[in-house]
Amino acid sequence: TMTDKIDRETLLPCPFCGKQPDLTDPDTLHPSGLYWRVTNGIKHYISHKDREPDDNKVWGMHCPETSGGCGVEITRDTCEECIAAWNKRSGI
């Protein structure tokens, strides 16, 4: 899976509560359930019900409250963009 390629040092702690992301928790970094595609040069977001096989997944990075986090979440169009955005945010 995508998260298997990410080592612990890749992800910075949550910028709001300081909790270190736990990639063994499936709620931390995951596909969000939304998809996107570009049609005639325009990006469209699609629910899982209307997706087509070539649609791209939207990814979410989450600091789960169920494991002691603060609940903040961000989404981006790729896993790599999601990780980069998580690491650039400021809070603490």
Short mmCIF file of N, CA, C and O in Angstrom, two decimals:
data_model
loop_
_atom_site.label_atom_id
_atom_site.label_comp_id
_atom_site.label_asym_id
_atom_site.label_seq_id
_atom_site.Cartn_x
_atom_site.Cartn_y
_atom_site.Cartn_z
N THR A 1 0.83 -1.19 0.00
CA THR A 1 0.00 0.00 0.00
C THR A 1 0.88 1.25 0.00
O THR A 1 2.07 1.18 0.27
N MET A 2 0.26 2.38 -0.25
CA MET A 2 1.00 3.64 -0.29
C MET A 2 1.64 3.94 1.06
O MET A 2 2.76 4.40 1.13
N THR A 3 0.92 3.68 2.15
CA THR A 3 1.45 4.03 3.47
C THR A 3 2.63 3.14 3.86
O THR A 3 3.43 3.53 4.71
N ASP A 4 2.79 1.98 3.25
CA ASP A 4 3.94 1.13 3.53
C ASP A 4 5.24 1.78 3.07
O ASP A 4 6.31 1.48 3.58
N LYS A 5 5.17 2.68 2.09
CA LYS A 5 6.36 3.32 1.53
C LYS A 5 6.81 4.54 2.34
O LYS A 5 7.84 5.12 2.07
N ILE A 6 6.02 4.93 3.33
CA ILE A 6 6.30 6.13 4.10
C ILE A 6 6.89 5.71 5.44
O ILE A 6 6.28 4.98 6.20
N ASP A 7 8.09 6.18 5.74
CA ASP A 7 8.65 5.84 7.04
C ASP A 7 8.24 6.88 8.07
O ASP A 7 7.72 7.94 7.76
N ARG A 8 8.44 6.54 9.31
CA ARG A 8 7.99 7.36 10.42
C ARG A 8 8.57 8.78 10.37
O ARG A 8 7.92 9.73 10.78
N GLU A 9 9.79 8.92 9.87
CA GLU A 9 10.42 10.23 9.82
C GLU A 9 9.84 11.14 8.75
O GLU A 9 10.05 12.34 8.75
N THR A 10 9.11 10.57 7.80
CA THR A 10 8.52 11.36 6.72
C THR A 10 7.46 12.32 7.24
O THR A 10 7.32 13.42 6.74
N LEU A 11 6.71 11.90 8.24
CA LEU A 11 5.60 12.69 8.75
C LEU A 11 5.98 13.41 10.03
O LEU A 11 6.45 12.80 10.99
N LEU A 12 5.78 14.71 10.04
CA LEU A 12 6.03 15.51 11.24
C LEU A 12 4.87 15.32 12.22
O LEU A 12 3.77 14.95 11.82
N PRO A 13 5.10 15.62 13.50
CA PRO A 13 4.00 15.54 14.47
C PRO A 13 2.88 16.51 14.09
O PRO A 13 3.09 17.48 13.36
N CYS A 14 1.70 16.26 14.61
CA CYS A 14 0.56 17.14 14.37
C CYS A 14 0.93 18.56 14.79
O CYS A 14 1.40 18.77 15.91
N PRO A 15 0.73 19.54 13.91
CA PRO A 15 1.09 20.92 14.25
C PRO A 15 0.15 21.56 15.27
O PRO A 15 0.42 22.64 15.75
N PHE A 16 -0.94 20.90 15.60
CA PHE A 16 -1.88 21.46 16.56
C PHE A 16 -1.76 20.84 17.95
O PHE A 16 -1.84 21.55 18.94
N CYS A 17 -1.54 19.52 18.02
CA CYS A 17 -1.46 18.89 19.35
C CYS A 17 -0.11 18.24 19.61
O CYS A 17 0.18 17.85 20.74
N GLY A 18 0.73 18.07 18.58
CA GLY A 18 2.06 17.49 18.76
C GLY A 18 2.12 15.98 18.72
O GLY A 18 3.20 15.39 18.83
N LYS A 19 0.98 15.31 18.52
CA LYS A 19 0.97 13.84 18.47
C LYS A 19 1.69 13.35 17.22
O LYS A 19 1.47 13.86 16.13
N GLN A 20 2.54 12.35 17.39
CA GLN A 20 3.23 11.75 16.25
C GLN A 20 2.23 10.89 15.47
O GLN A 20 1.53 10.07 16.06
N PRO A 21 2.12 11.05 14.15
CA PRO A 21 1.21 10.22 13.36
C PRO A 21 1.57 8.74 13.47
O PRO A 21 2.75 8.38 13.47
N ASP A 22 0.56 7.91 13.56
CA ASP A 22 0.73 6.46 13.66
C ASP A 22 0.20 5.83 12.37
O ASP A 22 -1.00 5.69 12.19
N LEU A 23 1.12 5.45 11.49
CA LEU A 23 0.69 4.89 10.20
C LEU A 23 0.12 3.48 10.31
O LEU A 23 -0.42 2.97 9.34
N THR A 24 0.22 2.86 11.47
CA THR A 24 -0.43 1.56 11.66
C THR A 24 -1.93 1.74 11.93
O THR A 24 -2.69 0.80 11.85
N ASP A 25 -2.34 2.97 12.25
CA ASP A 25 -3.75 3.29 12.45
C ASP A 25 -4.35 3.66 11.10
O ASP A 25 -3.95 4.65 10.49
N PRO A 26 -5.30 2.87 10.59
CA PRO A 26 -5.85 3.15 9.26
C PRO A 26 -6.60 4.48 9.16
O PRO A 26 -6.89 4.93 8.06
N ASP A 27 -6.88 5.13 10.28
CA ASP A 27 -7.56 6.42 10.25
C ASP A 27 -6.58 7.59 10.09
O ASP A 27 -7.00 8.74 9.99
N THR A 28 -5.27 7.33 10.06
CA THR A 28 -4.30 8.42 10.00
C THR A 28 -4.10 8.93 8.58
O THR A 28 -4.31 10.10 8.31
N LEU A 29 -3.69 8.11 7.66
CA LEU A 29 -3.46 8.49 6.26
C LEU A 29 -4.23 7.50 5.40
O LEU A 29 -3.95 6.31 5.45
N HIS A 30 -5.18 8.00 4.63
CA HIS A 30 -6.08 7.08 3.93
C HIS A 30 -6.79 7.78 2.77
O HIS A 30 -6.91 9.00 2.77
N PRO A 31 -7.28 6.99 1.81
CA PRO A 31 -8.15 7.57 0.79
C PRO A 31 -9.41 8.11 1.47
O PRO A 31 -9.94 7.47 2.38
N SER A 32 -9.87 9.27 1.06
CA SER A 32 -10.99 9.93 1.75
C SER A 32 -12.36 9.39 1.36
O SER A 32 -13.33 9.65 2.05
N GLY A 33 -12.43 8.67 0.26
CA GLY A 33 -13.73 8.22 -0.23
C GLY A 33 -14.23 9.06 -1.39
O GLY A 33 -15.20 8.72 -2.04
N LEU A 34 -13.54 10.17 -1.65
CA LEU A 34 -13.84 11.00 -2.83
C LEU A 34 -12.81 10.68 -3.92
O LEU A 34 -11.73 10.17 -3.63
N TYR A 35 -13.17 11.01 -5.14
CA TYR A 35 -12.30 10.78 -6.29
C TYR A 35 -12.30 12.04 -7.14
O TYR A 35 -13.15 12.90 -6.97
N TRP A 36 -11.34 12.12 -8.07
CA TRP A 36 -11.31 13.25 -8.99
C TRP A 36 -10.86 12.79 -10.37
O TRP A 36 -10.19 11.78 -10.51
N ARG A 37 -11.30 13.57 -11.36
CA ARG A 37 -10.89 13.34 -12.75
C ARG A 37 -10.85 14.67 -13.46
O ARG A 37 -11.48 15.63 -13.03
N VAL A 38 -10.10 14.73 -14.54
CA VAL A 38 -10.06 15.92 -15.37
C VAL A 38 -10.78 15.60 -16.67
O VAL A 38 -10.45 14.63 -17.35
N THR A 39 -11.78 16.41 -16.98
CA THR A 39 -12.56 16.26 -18.21
C THR A 39 -12.54 17.59 -18.95
O THR A 39 -12.91 18.61 -18.38
N ASN A 40 -12.05 17.57 -20.18
CA ASN A 40 -11.96 18.79 -20.99
C ASN A 40 -11.20 19.90 -20.25
O ASN A 40 -11.59 21.06 -20.30
N GLY A 41 -10.14 19.51 -19.55
CA GLY A 41 -9.31 20.48 -18.86
C GLY A 41 -9.86 20.99 -17.54
O GLY A 41 -9.26 21.87 -16.92
N ILE A 42 -10.98 20.45 -17.06
CA ILE A 42 -11.60 20.89 -15.82
C ILE A 42 -11.59 19.73 -14.82
O ILE A 42 -12.03 18.62 -15.13
N LYS A 43 -11.10 20.02 -13.61
CA LYS A 43 -11.07 18.99 -12.56
C LYS A 43 -12.45 18.89 -11.92
O LYS A 43 -13.04 19.89 -11.55
N HIS A 44 -12.92 17.65 -11.79
CA HIS A 44 -14.21 17.36 -11.16
C HIS A 44 -13.98 16.41 -9.99
O HIS A 44 -13.20 15.47 -10.10
N TYR A 45 -14.68 16.65 -8.89
CA TYR A 45 -14.65 15.73 -7.75
C TYR A 45 -15.90 14.87 -7.79
O TYR A 45 -16.99 15.35 -8.09
N ILE A 46 -15.72 13.58 -7.50
CA ILE A 46 -16.76 12.59 -7.69
C ILE A 46 -16.92 11.75 -6.44
O ILE A 46 -15.91 11.39 -5.80
N SER A 47 -18.15 11.41 -6.07
CA SER A 47 -18.36 10.51 -4.93
C SER A 47 -17.99 9.08 -5.36
O SER A 47 -17.92 8.77 -6.55
N HIS A 48 -17.80 8.25 -4.38
CA HIS A 48 -17.44 6.85 -4.67
C HIS A 48 -18.52 6.15 -5.47
O HIS A 48 -18.25 5.22 -6.22
N LYS A 49 -19.77 6.59 -5.35
CA LYS A 49 -20.87 5.96 -6.07
C LYS A 49 -20.79 6.20 -7.58
O LYS A 49 -21.28 5.40 -8.36
N ASP A 50 -20.21 7.34 -7.98
CA ASP A 50 -20.19 7.73 -9.38
C ASP A 50 -18.82 7.60 -10.03
O ASP A 50 -18.62 8.04 -11.16
N ARG A 51 -17.88 7.00 -9.34
CA ARG A 51 -16.52 6.96 -9.85
C ARG A 51 -16.39 5.98 -11.01
O ARG A 51 -17.17 5.04 -11.15
N GLU A 52 -15.38 6.24 -11.83
CA GLU A 52 -15.03 5.36 -12.94
C GLU A 52 -13.67 4.74 -12.63
O GLU A 52 -12.92 5.27 -11.81
N PRO A 53 -13.33 3.63 -13.27
CA PRO A 53 -12.09 2.92 -12.92
C PRO A 53 -10.81 3.76 -12.97
O PRO A 53 -9.90 3.52 -12.20
N ASP A 54 -10.73 4.75 -13.85
CA ASP A 54 -9.50 5.54 -13.97
C ASP A 54 -9.49 6.79 -13.09
O ASP A 54 -8.54 7.57 -13.15
N ASP A 55 -10.53 7.00 -12.28
CA ASP A 55 -10.56 8.18 -11.41
C ASP A 55 -9.48 8.09 -10.34
O ASP A 55 -9.06 7.00 -9.94
N ASN A 56 -9.02 9.24 -9.87
CA ASN A 56 -7.96 9.34 -8.88
C ASN A 56 -8.55 9.50 -7.48
O ASN A 56 -9.54 10.20 -7.31
N LYS A 57 -7.90 8.90 -6.49
CA LYS A 57 -8.35 9.01 -5.10
C LYS A 57 -7.94 10.35 -4.49
O LYS A 57 -6.86 10.86 -4.76
N VAL A 58 -8.81 10.92 -3.66
CA VAL A 58 -8.48 12.05 -2.80
C VAL A 58 -8.01 11.45 -1.49
O VAL A 58 -8.61 10.52 -0.96
N TRP A 59 -6.90 11.96 -0.94
CA TRP A 59 -6.31 11.41 0.28
C TRP A 59 -6.55 12.33 1.47
O TRP A 59 -6.64 13.55 1.33
N GLY A 60 -6.65 11.73 2.65
CA GLY A 60 -6.82 12.47 3.89
C GLY A 60 -5.74 12.12 4.90
O GLY A 60 -5.33 10.97 5.00
N MET A 61 -5.26 13.13 5.62
CA MET A 61 -4.32 12.96 6.74
C MET A 61 -5.05 13.44 7.97
O MET A 61 -5.59 14.56 7.99
N HIS A 62 -5.09 12.60 9.01
CA HIS A 62 -5.96 12.81 10.15
C HIS A 62 -5.19 12.58 11.44
O HIS A 62 -4.34 11.71 11.51
N CYS A 63 -5.48 13.35 12.44
CA CYS A 63 -4.94 13.15 13.79
C CYS A 63 -6.10 12.60 14.63
O CYS A 63 -6.85 13.37 15.24
N PRO A 64 -6.28 11.27 14.64
CA PRO A 64 -7.50 10.68 15.20
C PRO A 64 -7.66 10.90 16.70
O PRO A 64 -6.76 10.61 17.48
N GLU A 65 -8.83 11.38 17.07
CA GLU A 65 -9.16 11.54 18.49
C GLU A 65 -9.23 10.19 19.19
O GLU A 65 -8.94 10.10 20.38
N THR A 66 -9.59 9.15 18.45
CA THR A 66 -9.71 7.82 19.05
C THR A 66 -8.38 7.27 19.55
O THR A 66 -8.37 6.34 20.34
N SER A 67 -7.28 7.85 19.08
CA SER A 67 -5.97 7.41 19.57
C SER A 67 -5.22 8.55 20.27
O SER A 67 -4.00 8.58 20.31
N GLY A 68 -5.97 9.51 20.82
CA GLY A 68 -5.36 10.57 21.61
C GLY A 68 -5.01 11.83 20.85
O GLY A 68 -4.38 12.73 21.39
N GLY A 69 -5.41 11.92 19.58
CA GLY A 69 -5.12 13.11 18.77
C GLY A 69 -6.18 14.17 18.93
O GLY A 69 -7.12 14.04 19.72
N CYS A 70 -6.04 15.24 18.17
CA CYS A 70 -6.94 16.40 18.29
C CYS A 70 -8.09 16.41 17.28
O CYS A 70 -8.98 17.23 17.36
N GLY A 71 -8.06 15.51 16.29
CA GLY A 71 -9.16 15.41 15.33
C GLY A 71 -9.00 16.21 14.06
O GLY A 71 -9.84 16.14 13.17
N VAL A 72 -7.91 16.98 13.92
CA VAL A 72 -7.72 17.79 12.72
C VAL A 72 -7.51 16.86 11.51
O VAL A 72 -6.96 15.77 11.64
N GLU A 73 -8.00 17.29 10.35
CA GLU A 73 -7.83 16.51 9.13
C GLU A 73 -7.66 17.43 7.93
O GLU A 73 -8.26 18.50 7.88
N ILE A 74 -6.81 17.02 6.99
CA ILE A 74 -6.66 17.73 5.72
C ILE A 74 -6.83 16.72 4.60
O ILE A 74 -6.62 15.53 4.78
N THR A 75 -7.21 17.20 3.43
CA THR A 75 -7.31 16.35 2.25
C THR A 75 -6.60 17.02 1.09
O THR A 75 -6.56 18.25 0.99
N ARG A 76 -6.05 16.19 0.22
CA ARG A 76 -5.40 16.66 -1.00
C ARG A 76 -5.63 15.63 -2.10
O ARG A 76 -6.04 14.51 -1.84
N ASP A 77 -5.29 16.01 -3.32
CA ASP A 77 -5.57 15.17 -4.47
C ASP A 77 -4.67 13.94 -4.61
O ASP A 77 -5.02 13.02 -5.33
N THR A 78 -3.52 13.93 -3.97
CA THR A 78 -2.65 12.75 -3.99
C THR A 78 -2.11 12.52 -2.59
O THR A 78 -2.10 13.43 -1.75
N CYS A 79 -1.63 11.32 -2.35
CA CYS A 79 -1.03 10.99 -1.06
C CYS A 79 0.19 11.88 -0.81
O CYS A 79 0.37 12.42 0.29
N GLU A 80 1.01 12.08 -1.82
CA GLU A 80 2.22 12.90 -1.67
C GLU A 80 1.87 14.35 -1.33
O GLU A 80 2.52 14.96 -0.48
N GLU A 81 0.85 14.91 -2.00
CA GLU A 81 0.42 16.28 -1.70
C GLU A 81 -0.12 16.38 -0.28
O GLU A 81 0.09 17.39 0.40
N CYS A 82 -0.80 15.35 0.15
CA CYS A 82 -1.37 15.34 1.50
C CYS A 82 -0.25 15.36 2.55
O CYS A 82 -0.30 16.14 3.51
N ILE A 83 0.77 14.55 2.36
CA ILE A 83 1.90 14.50 3.29
C ILE A 83 2.64 15.84 3.29
O ILE A 83 2.97 16.38 4.35
N ALA A 84 2.87 16.41 2.11
CA ALA A 84 3.56 17.69 2.02
C ALA A 84 2.77 18.79 2.73
O ALA A 84 3.34 19.60 3.47
N ALA A 85 1.46 18.81 2.55
CA ALA A 85 0.63 19.82 3.20
C ALA A 85 0.63 19.63 4.72
O ALA A 85 0.69 20.60 5.47
N TRP A 86 0.57 18.39 5.17
CA TRP A 86 0.62 18.11 6.61
C TRP A 86 1.92 18.64 7.22
O TRP A 86 1.90 19.27 8.27
N ASN A 87 3.01 18.40 6.54
CA ASN A 87 4.31 18.81 7.07
C ASN A 87 4.54 20.31 6.99
O ASN A 87 5.39 20.84 7.71
N LYS A 88 3.80 21.05 6.16
CA LYS A 88 3.99 22.50 6.01
C LYS A 88 3.10 23.31 6.95
O LYS A 88 3.36 24.49 7.15
N ARG A 89 2.05 22.72 7.48
CA ARG A 89 1.11 23.49 8.31
C ARG A 89 1.79 23.96 9.59
O ARG A 89 2.71 23.34 10.09
N SER A 90 1.29 25.03 10.12
CA SER A 90 1.81 25.52 11.40
C SER A 90 0.67 25.60 12.40
O SER A 90 -0.46 25.88 12.04
N GLY A 91 0.97 25.34 13.63
CA GLY A 91 -0.06 25.40 14.65
C GLY A 91 0.53 25.56 16.04
O GLY A 91 0.08 26.35 16.83
N ILE A 92 1.59 24.78 16.33
CA ILE A 92 2.19 24.85 17.68
C ILE A 92 3.52 25.55 17.61
O ILE A 92 4.06 25.77 16.56
#
